[in-house]
């Protein structure tokens, strides 16, 4: 559903059932349809909301915290 250049590699994390390769993407185009549109909706949220929604998936929360979107300490 989105297109654009990959701006940077964030991390690779091994989860229980998958290995996640995480990259940042500078979104330039939103496609009106995409392969999983029937199963997934697209929604833009701020960092705090993303953290809240990822509480159930610690490996993805870890990746988000390593991204350039994370507040700097």
Tab-separated table of C-alpha atoms in Angstrom:
chain	number	residue	atom	x	y	z
A	1	UNK	CA	0.000	0.000	0.000
A	2	UNK	CA	2.944	2.425	0.260
A	3	UNK	CA	5.917	3.214	-1.979
A	4	UNK	CA	9.110	5.174	-1.545
A	5	UNK	CA	12.838	4.823	-1.040
A	6	UNK	CA	14.275	2.932	1.910
A	7	UNK	CA	16.057	5.563	3.969
A	8	UNK	CA	17.899	3.305	6.419
A	9	UNK	CA	18.251	-0.131	7.939
A	10	UNK	CA	17.097	-0.233	11.581
A	11	UNK	CA	17.685	-3.770	12.882
A	12	UNK	CA	17.088	-7.502	12.522
A	13	UNK	CA	15.267	-9.222	15.377
A	14	UNK	CA	14.575	-12.928	15.769
A	15	UNK	CA	11.136	-13.532	17.208
A	16	UNK	CA	9.554	-16.801	18.295
A	17	UNK	CA	7.976	-17.499	14.917
A	18	UNK	CA	9.691	-15.072	12.527
A	19	UNK	CA	12.781	-12.988	11.893
A	20	UNK	CA	12.041	-9.295	11.385
A	21	UNK	CA	14.252	-7.164	9.132
A	22	UNK	CA	13.288	-3.557	9.870
A	23	UNK	CA	13.928	-0.622	7.533
A	24	UNK	CA	12.685	2.954	7.457
A	25	UNK	CA	10.836	4.036	4.333
A	26	UNK	CA	10.292	7.608	3.138
A	27	UNK	CA	6.721	7.275	1.885
A	28	UNK	CA	6.130	9.097	-1.396
A	29	UNK	CA	3.027	7.304	-2.688
A	30	UNK	CA	-0.032	5.718	-1.076
A	31	UNK	CA	-1.600	3.068	-3.300
A	32	UNK	CA	-5.415	2.925	-3.251
A	33	UNK	CA	-5.323	-0.895	-3.174
A	34	UNK	CA	-2.798	-3.410	-1.871
A	35	UNK	CA	-2.450	-7.166	-1.537
A	36	UNK	CA	-3.697	-7.455	2.079
A	37	UNK	CA	-6.308	-4.666	1.935
A	38	UNK	CA	-9.079	-7.121	2.836
A	39	UNK	CA	-7.221	-8.185	6.015
A	40	UNK	CA	-5.453	-4.957	7.073
A	41	UNK	CA	-6.366	-1.304	7.234
A	42	UNK	CA	-3.917	1.564	6.837
A	43	UNK	CA	-3.768	4.152	9.580
A	44	UNK	CA	-1.125	6.752	10.475
A	45	UNK	CA	-0.477	7.200	14.208
A	46	UNK	CA	2.039	9.122	16.282
A	47	UNK	CA	4.898	7.431	18.132
A	48	UNK	CA	3.078	7.164	21.477
A	49	UNK	CA	0.095	5.458	19.859
A	50	UNK	CA	2.369	3.072	17.946
A	51	UNK	CA	4.052	2.118	21.231
A	52	UNK	CA	0.647	1.491	22.806
A	53	UNK	CA	-0.475	-0.709	19.904
A	54	UNK	CA	2.742	-2.733	19.854
A	55	UNK	CA	2.657	-3.742	23.535
A	56	UNK	CA	1.515	-7.231	22.487
A	57	UNK	CA	4.557	-7.739	20.199
A	58	UNK	CA	7.779	-6.964	22.130
A	59	UNK	CA	10.122	-7.592	19.196
A	60	UNK	CA	8.345	-5.006	17.035
A	61	UNK	CA	8.226	-2.573	19.946
A	62	UNK	CA	11.983	-3.016	20.299
A	63	UNK	CA	12.483	-2.261	16.598
A	64	UNK	CA	10.319	0.867	16.849
A	65	UNK	CA	12.356	2.077	19.826
A	66	UNK	CA	15.524	1.765	17.689
A	67	UNK	CA	14.100	3.799	14.804
A	68	UNK	CA	14.628	7.484	14.085
A	69	UNK	CA	11.032	8.076	15.233
A	70	UNK	CA	11.932	7.210	18.831
A	71	UNK	CA	12.435	10.138	21.186
A	72	UNK	CA	16.116	10.700	21.936
A	73	UNK	CA	17.139	10.301	25.551
